[in-house]
Short mmCIF file of C-alpha atoms in Angstrom, two decimals:
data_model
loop_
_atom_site.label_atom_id
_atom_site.label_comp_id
_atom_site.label_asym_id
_atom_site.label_seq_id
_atom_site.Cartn_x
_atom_site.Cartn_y
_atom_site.Cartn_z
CA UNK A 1 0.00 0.00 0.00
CA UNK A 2 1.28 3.54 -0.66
CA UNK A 3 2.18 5.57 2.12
CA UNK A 4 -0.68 8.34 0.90
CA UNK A 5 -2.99 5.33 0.90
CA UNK A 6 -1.60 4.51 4.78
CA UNK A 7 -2.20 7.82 5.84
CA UNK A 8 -5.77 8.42 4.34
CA UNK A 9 -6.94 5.80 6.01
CA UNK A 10 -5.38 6.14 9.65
CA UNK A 11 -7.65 9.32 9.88
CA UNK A 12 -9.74 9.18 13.14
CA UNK A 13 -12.84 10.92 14.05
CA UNK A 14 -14.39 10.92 17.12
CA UNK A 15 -17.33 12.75 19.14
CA UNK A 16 -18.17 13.43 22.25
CA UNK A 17 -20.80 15.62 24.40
CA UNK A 18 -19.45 18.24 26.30
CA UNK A 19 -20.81 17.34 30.39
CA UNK A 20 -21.13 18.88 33.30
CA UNK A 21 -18.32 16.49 35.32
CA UNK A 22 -15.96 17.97 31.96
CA UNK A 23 -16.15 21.37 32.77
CA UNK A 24 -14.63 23.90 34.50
CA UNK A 25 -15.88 26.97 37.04
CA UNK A 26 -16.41 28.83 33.69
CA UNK A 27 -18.50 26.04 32.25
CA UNK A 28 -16.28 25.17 29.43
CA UNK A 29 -14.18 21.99 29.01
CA UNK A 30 -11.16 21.46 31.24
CA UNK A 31 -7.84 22.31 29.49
CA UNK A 32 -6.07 19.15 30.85
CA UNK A 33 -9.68 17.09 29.73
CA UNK A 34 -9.10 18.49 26.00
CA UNK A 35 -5.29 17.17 26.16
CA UNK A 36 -6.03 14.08 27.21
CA UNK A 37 -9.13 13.60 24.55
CA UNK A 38 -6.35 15.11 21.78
CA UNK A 39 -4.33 12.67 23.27
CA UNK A 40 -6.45 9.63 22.54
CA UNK A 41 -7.38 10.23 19.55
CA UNK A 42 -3.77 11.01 17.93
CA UNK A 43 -2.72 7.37 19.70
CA UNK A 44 -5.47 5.85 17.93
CA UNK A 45 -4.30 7.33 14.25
CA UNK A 46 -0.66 6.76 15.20
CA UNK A 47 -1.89 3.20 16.14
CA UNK A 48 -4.23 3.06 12.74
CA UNK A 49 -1.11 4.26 10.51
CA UNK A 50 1.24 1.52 11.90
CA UNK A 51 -0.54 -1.35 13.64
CA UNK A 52 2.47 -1.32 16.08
CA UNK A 53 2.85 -0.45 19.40
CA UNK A 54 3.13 3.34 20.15
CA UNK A 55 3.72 5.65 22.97
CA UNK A 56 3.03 9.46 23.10
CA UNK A 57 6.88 11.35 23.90
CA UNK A 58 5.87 15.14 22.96
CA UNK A 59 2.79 17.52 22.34
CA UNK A 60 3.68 20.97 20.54
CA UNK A 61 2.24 24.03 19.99
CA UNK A 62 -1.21 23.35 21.24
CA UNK A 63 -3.29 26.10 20.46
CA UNK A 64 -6.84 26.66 22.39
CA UNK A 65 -8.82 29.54 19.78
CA UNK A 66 -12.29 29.09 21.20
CA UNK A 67 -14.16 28.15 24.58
CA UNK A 68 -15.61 25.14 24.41
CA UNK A 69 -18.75 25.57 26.51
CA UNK A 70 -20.88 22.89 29.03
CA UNK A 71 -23.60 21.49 26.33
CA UNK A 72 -21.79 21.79 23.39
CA UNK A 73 -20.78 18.77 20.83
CA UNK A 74 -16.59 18.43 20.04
CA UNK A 75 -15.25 16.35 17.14
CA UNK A 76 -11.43 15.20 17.51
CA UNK A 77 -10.08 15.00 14.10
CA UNK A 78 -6.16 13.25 13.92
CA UNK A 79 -4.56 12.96 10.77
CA UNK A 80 -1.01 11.99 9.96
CA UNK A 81 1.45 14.69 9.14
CA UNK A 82 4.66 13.44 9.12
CA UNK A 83 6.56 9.62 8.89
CA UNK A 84 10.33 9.29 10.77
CA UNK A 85 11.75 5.83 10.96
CA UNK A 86 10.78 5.27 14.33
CA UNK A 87 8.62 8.18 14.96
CA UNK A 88 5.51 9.95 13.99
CA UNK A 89 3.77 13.25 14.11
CA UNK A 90 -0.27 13.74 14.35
CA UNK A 91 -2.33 16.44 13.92
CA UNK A 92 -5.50 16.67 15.53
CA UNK A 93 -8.36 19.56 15.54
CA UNK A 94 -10.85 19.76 17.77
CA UNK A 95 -13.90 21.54 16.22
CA UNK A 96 -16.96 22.42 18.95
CA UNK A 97 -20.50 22.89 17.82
CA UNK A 98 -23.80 23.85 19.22
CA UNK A 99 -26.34 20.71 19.92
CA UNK A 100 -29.07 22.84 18.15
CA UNK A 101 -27.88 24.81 15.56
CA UNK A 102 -25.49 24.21 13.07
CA UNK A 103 -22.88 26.44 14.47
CA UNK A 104 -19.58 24.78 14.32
CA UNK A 105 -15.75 26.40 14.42
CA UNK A 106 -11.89 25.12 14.85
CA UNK A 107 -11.36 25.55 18.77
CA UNK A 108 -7.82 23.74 19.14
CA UNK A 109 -4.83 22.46 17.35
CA UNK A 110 -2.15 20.50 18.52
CA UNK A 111 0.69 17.91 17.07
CA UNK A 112 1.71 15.53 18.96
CA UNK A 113 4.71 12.70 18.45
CA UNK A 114 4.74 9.31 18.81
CA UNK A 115 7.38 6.20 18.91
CA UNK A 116 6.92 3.10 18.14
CA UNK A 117 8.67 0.51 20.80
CA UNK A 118 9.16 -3.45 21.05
CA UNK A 119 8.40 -5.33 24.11
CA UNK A 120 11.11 -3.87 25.89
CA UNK A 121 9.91 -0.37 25.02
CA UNK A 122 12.91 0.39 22.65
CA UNK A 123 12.39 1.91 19.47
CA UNK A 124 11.33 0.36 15.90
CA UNK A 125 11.21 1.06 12.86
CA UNK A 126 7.55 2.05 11.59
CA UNK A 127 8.21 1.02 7.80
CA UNK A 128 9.96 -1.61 6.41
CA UNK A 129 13.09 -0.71 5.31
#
């Protein structure tokens, strides 16, 4: 399979509802609660892209735009942006939207880097050489 063809398809999507027990004094979604959903979702493209065994070693430039208010609907969108030999970048965007309208903007960015490892946690390759 081409490597364009590997990374189309290791796009994830996923949803969630914005709760109450998510939310901060400001009723919008907890800072470290969006990292750790960003989080997720990037392992599970990372994962998607090379059916091996990865483990999250850096986040960068994560960018919060947009409150992302108690009530609301987020989507989690992580594509791959770039291939190392043992390592590998992710993109996600989190887009919020209103329950009842159709309302819906880019909130946060982020990249975050993965490794692949071996049973003893040391690195491997992610193609074949």
């Amino acid at each position: 399979m081409l490597l364009a063809d590997r990374i189309a398809r290791a796009e994830t999507r996923i949803f969630k509802a914005v709760f109450p027990n998510t939310t901060n004094h400001y009723d919008t979604l907890f800072g470290g609660t969006t990292l750790m959903l960003m989080d997720e979702v990037a392992f599970i493209a990372a994962t998607r892209f090379s059916r091996l065994k990865m483990v999250t070693v850096s986040s960068e430039r994560v960018d919060f735009t947009h409150p992302i208010p108690g009530g609301s609907l987020v989507e989690l969108v992580a594509s791959i942006e770039h291939v190392g030999k043992t390592s590998l970048k992710v993109r996600v965007e989190l887009f919020v939207e209103q329950m009842y309208s159709e309302d819906r903007h880019k909130a946060v960015t982020g990249l975050f880097t993965f490794v692949a490892v071996d049973e003893h946690k040391r690195p491997v390759r992610i193609l074949a050489a």
